[in-house]
Tab-separated table of N, CA and C in Angstrom:
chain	number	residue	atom	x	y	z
X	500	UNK	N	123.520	96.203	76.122
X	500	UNK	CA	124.753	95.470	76.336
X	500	UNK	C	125.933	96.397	76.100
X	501	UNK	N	126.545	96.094	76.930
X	501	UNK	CA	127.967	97.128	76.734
X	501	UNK	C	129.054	96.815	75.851
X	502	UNK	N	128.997	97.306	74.744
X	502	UNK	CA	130.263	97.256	73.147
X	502	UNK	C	131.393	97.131	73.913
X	503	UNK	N	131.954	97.232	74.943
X	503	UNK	CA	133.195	96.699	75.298
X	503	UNK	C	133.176	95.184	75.667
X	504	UNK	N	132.152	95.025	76.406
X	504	UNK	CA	132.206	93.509	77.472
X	504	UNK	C	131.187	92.870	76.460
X	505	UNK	N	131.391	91.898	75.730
X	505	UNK	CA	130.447	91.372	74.860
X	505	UNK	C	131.140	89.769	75.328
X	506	UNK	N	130.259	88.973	74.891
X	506	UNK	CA	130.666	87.700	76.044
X	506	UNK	C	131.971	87.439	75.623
X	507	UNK	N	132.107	87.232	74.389
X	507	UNK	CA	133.798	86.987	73.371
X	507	UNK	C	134.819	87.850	73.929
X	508	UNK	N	134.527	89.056	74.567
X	508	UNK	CA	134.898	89.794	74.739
X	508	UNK	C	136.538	89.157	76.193
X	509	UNK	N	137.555	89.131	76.351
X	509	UNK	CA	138.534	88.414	77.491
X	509	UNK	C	139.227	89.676	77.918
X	510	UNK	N	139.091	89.200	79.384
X	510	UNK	CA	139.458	90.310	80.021
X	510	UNK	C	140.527	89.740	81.126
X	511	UNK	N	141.291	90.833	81.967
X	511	UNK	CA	142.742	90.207	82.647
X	511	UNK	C	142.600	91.302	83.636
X	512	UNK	N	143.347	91.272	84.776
X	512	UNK	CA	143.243	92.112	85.688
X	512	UNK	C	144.478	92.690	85.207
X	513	UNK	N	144.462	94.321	85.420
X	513	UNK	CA	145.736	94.908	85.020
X	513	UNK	C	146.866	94.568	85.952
X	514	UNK	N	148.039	94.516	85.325
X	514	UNK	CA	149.185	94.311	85.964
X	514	UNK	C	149.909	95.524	87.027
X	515	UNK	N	148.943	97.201	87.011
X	515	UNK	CA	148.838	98.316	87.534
X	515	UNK	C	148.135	98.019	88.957
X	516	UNK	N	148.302	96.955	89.512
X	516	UNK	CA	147.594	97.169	90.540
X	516	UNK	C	148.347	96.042	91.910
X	517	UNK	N	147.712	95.722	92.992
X	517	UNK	CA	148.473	95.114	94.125
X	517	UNK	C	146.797	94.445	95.043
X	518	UNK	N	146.647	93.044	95.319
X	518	UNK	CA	145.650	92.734	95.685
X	518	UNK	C	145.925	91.516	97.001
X	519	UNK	N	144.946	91.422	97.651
X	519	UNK	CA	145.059	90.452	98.691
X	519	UNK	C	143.198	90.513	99.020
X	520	UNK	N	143.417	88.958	99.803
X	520	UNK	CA	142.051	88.834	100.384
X	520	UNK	C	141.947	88.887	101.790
X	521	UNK	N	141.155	89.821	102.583
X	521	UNK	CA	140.738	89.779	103.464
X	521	UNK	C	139.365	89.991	104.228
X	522	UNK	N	139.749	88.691	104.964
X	522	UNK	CA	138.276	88.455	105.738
X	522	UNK	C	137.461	87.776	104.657
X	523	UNK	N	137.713	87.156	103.282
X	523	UNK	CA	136.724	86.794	102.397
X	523	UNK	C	136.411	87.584	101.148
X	524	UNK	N	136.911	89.250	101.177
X	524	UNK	CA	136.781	89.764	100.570
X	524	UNK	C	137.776	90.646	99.773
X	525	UNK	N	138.191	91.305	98.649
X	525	UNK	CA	139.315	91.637	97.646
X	525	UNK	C	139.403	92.795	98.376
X	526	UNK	N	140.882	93.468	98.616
X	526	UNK	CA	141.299	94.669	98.760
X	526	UNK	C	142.269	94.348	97.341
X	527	UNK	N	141.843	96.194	96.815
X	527	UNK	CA	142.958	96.091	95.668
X	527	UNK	C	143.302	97.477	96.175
X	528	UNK	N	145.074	97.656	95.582
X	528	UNK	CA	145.510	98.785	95.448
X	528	UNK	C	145.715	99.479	94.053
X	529	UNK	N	145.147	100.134	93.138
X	529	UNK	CA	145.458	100.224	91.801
X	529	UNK	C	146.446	101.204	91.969
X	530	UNK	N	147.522	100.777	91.389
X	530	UNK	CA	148.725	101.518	91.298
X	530	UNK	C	149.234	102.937	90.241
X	531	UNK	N	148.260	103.055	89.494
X	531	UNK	CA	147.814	104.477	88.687
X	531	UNK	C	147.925	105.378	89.471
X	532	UNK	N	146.670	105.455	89.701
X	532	UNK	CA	145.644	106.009	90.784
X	532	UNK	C	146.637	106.256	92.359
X	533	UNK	N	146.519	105.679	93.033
X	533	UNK	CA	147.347	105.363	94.480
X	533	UNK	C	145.995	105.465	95.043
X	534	UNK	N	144.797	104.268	94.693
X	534	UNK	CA	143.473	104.255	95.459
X	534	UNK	C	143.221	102.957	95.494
X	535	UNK	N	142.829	102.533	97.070
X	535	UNK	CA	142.362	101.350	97.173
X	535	UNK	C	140.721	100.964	97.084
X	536	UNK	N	140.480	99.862	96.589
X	536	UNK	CA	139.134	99.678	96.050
X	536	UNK	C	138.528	98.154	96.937
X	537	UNK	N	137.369	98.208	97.318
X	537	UNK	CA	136.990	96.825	97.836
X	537	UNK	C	136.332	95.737	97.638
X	538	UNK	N	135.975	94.863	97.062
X	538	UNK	CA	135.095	94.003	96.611
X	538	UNK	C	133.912	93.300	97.516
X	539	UNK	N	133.181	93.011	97.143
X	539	UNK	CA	132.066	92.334	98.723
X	539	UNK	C	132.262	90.777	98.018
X	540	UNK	N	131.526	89.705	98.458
X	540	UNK	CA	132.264	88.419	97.976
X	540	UNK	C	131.606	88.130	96.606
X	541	UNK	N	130.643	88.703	95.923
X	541	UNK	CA	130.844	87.919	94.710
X	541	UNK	C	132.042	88.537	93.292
X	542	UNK	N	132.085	90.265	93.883
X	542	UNK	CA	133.400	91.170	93.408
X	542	UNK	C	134.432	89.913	93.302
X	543	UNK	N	134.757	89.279	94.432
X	543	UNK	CA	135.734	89.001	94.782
X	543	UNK	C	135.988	88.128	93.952
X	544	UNK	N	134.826	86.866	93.662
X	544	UNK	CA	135.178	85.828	93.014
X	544	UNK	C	135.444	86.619	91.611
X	545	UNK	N	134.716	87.264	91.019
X	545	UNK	CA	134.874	87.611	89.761
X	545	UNK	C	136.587	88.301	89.111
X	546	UNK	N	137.034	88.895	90.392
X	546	UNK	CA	138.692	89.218	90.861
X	546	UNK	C	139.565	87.834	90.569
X	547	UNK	N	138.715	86.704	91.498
X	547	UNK	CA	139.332	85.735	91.371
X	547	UNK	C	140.009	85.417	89.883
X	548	UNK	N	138.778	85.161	89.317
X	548	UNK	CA	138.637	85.043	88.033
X	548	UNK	C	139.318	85.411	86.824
X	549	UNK	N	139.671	86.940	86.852
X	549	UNK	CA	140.207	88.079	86.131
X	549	UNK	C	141.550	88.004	86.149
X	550	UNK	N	142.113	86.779	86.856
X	550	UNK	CA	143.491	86.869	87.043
X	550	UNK	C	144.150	86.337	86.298
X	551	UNK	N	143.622	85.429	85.365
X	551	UNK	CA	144.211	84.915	83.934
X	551	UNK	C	143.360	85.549	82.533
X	552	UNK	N	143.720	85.691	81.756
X	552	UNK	CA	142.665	86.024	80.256
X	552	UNK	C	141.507	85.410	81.022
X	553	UNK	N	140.370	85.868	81.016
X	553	UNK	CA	139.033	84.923	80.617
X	553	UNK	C	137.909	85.492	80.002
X	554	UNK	N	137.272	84.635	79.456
X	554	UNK	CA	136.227	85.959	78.458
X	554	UNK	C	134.848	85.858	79.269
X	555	UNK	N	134.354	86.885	79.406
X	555	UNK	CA	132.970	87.600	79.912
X	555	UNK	C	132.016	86.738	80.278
X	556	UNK	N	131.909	85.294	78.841
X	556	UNK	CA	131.319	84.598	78.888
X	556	UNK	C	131.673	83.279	79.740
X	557	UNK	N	132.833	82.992	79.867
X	557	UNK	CA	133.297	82.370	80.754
X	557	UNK	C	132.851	82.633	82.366
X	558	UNK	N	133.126	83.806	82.484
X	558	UNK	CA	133.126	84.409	84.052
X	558	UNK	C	131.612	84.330	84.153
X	559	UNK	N	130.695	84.758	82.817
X	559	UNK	CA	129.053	84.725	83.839
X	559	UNK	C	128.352	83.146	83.890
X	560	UNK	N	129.303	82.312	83.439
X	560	UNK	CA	128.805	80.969	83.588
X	560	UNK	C	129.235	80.403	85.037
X	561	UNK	N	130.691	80.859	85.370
X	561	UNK	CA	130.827	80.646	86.120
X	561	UNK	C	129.907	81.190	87.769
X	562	UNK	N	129.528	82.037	87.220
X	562	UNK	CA	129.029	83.063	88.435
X	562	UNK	C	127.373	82.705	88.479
X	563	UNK	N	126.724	82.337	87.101
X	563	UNK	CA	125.423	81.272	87.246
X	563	UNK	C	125.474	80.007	87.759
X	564	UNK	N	126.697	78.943	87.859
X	564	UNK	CA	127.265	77.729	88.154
X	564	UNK	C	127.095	78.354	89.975
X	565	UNK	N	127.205	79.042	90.162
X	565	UNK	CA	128.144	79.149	91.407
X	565	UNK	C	127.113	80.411	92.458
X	566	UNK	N	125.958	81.189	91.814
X	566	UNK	CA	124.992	81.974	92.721
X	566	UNK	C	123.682	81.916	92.182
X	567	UNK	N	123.181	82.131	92.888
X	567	UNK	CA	121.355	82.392	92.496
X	567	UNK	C	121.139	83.257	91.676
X	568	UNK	N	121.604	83.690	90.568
X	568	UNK	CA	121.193	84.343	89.109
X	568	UNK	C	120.662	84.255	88.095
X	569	UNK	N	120.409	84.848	87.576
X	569	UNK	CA	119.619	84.809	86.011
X	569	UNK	C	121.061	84.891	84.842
X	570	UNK	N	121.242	84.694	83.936
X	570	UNK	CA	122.032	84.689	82.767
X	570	UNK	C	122.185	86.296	82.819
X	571	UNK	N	120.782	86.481	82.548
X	571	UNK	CA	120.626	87.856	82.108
X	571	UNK	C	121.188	89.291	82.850
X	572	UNK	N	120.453	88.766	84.153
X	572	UNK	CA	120.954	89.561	85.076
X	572	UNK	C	122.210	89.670	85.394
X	573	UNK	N	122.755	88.714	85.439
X	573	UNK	CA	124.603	88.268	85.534
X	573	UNK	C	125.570	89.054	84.521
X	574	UNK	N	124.962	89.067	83.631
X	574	UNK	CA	125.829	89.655	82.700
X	574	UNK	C	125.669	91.226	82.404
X	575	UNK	N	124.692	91.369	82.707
X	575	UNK	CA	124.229	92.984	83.155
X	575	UNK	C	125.193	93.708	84.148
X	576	UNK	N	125.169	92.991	85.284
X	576	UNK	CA	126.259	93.205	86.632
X	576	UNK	C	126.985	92.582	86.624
X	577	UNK	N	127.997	92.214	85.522
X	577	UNK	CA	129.016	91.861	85.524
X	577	UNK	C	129.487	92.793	84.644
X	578	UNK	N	128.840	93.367	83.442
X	578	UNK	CA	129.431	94.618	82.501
X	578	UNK	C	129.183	95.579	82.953
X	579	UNK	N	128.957	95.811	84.139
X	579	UNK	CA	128.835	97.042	84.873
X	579	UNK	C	130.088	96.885	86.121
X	580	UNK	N	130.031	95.924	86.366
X	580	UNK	CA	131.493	95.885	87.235
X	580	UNK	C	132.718	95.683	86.142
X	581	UNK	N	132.788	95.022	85.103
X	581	UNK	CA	133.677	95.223	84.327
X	581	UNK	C	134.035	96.732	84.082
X	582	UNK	N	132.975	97.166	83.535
X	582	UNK	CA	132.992	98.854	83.001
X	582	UNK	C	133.553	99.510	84.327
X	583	UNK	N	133.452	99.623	85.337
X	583	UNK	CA	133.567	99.918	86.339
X	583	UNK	C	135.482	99.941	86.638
X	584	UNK	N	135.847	98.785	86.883
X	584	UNK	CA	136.835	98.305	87.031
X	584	UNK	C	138.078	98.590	85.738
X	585	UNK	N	138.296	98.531	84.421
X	585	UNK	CA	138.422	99.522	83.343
X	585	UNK	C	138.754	100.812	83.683
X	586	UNK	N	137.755	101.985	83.755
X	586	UNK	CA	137.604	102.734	84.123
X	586	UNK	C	138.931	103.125	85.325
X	587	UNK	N	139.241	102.345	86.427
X	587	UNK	CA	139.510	102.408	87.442
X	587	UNK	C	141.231	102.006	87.273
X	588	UNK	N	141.437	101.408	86.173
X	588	UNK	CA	142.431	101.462	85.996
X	588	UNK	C	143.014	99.387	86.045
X	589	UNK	N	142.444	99.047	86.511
X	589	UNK	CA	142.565	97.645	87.363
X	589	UNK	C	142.216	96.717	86.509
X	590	UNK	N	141.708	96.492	85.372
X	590	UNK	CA	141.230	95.656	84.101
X	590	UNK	C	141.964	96.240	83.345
X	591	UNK	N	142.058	95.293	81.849
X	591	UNK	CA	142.769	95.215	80.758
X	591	UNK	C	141.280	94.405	79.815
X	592	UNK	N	140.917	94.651	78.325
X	592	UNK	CA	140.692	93.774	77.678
X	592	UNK	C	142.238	93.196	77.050
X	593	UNK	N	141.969	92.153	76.769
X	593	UNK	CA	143.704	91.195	76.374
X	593	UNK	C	143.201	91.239	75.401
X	594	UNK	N	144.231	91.422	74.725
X	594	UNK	CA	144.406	91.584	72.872
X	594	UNK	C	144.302	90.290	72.311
């Protein structure tokens, strides 16, 4: 499990960045960087998501509520797209 994304763990999309949906799916511009990044549709919902505080555990319930997943698995690839996204400049954990 990843010591950053722990389910308690609330996360926000950074305010460093510029986003829209097209065709179904997230284009972001992270504004650090000057690199655009793409989401495929479940990215997207999880984008959706990220746009107010919500904690880890929130988002993989939602994303078990809502696709053919395992708990387990969900939260695996979701702290890997978290970690990911972090990294990238485009996430915040909220204090």
């Amino acid at each position: 499990m990843s010591d950053d994304f722990r389910p308690e763990t609330v996360v926000v999309a950074s305010q460093q960045q510029v986003s829209a949906e097209v065709d179904g799916e997230a284009v972001i511009l992270g504004m650090e960087r000057g690199e655009y990044y793409g989401l495929d549709p479940v990215g997207t919902r999880i984008w959706q998501l990220v746009q107010s505080p919500i904690s880890v555990a929130q988002i993989q319930d939602a994303l078990v509520a809502e696709y053919e997943v395992t708990a387990d698995q969900c939260l695996a690839d979701l702290q890997a797209l978290l970690t990911q996204m972090r990294q990238e400049g485009l996430l915040e954990i909220a204090a």
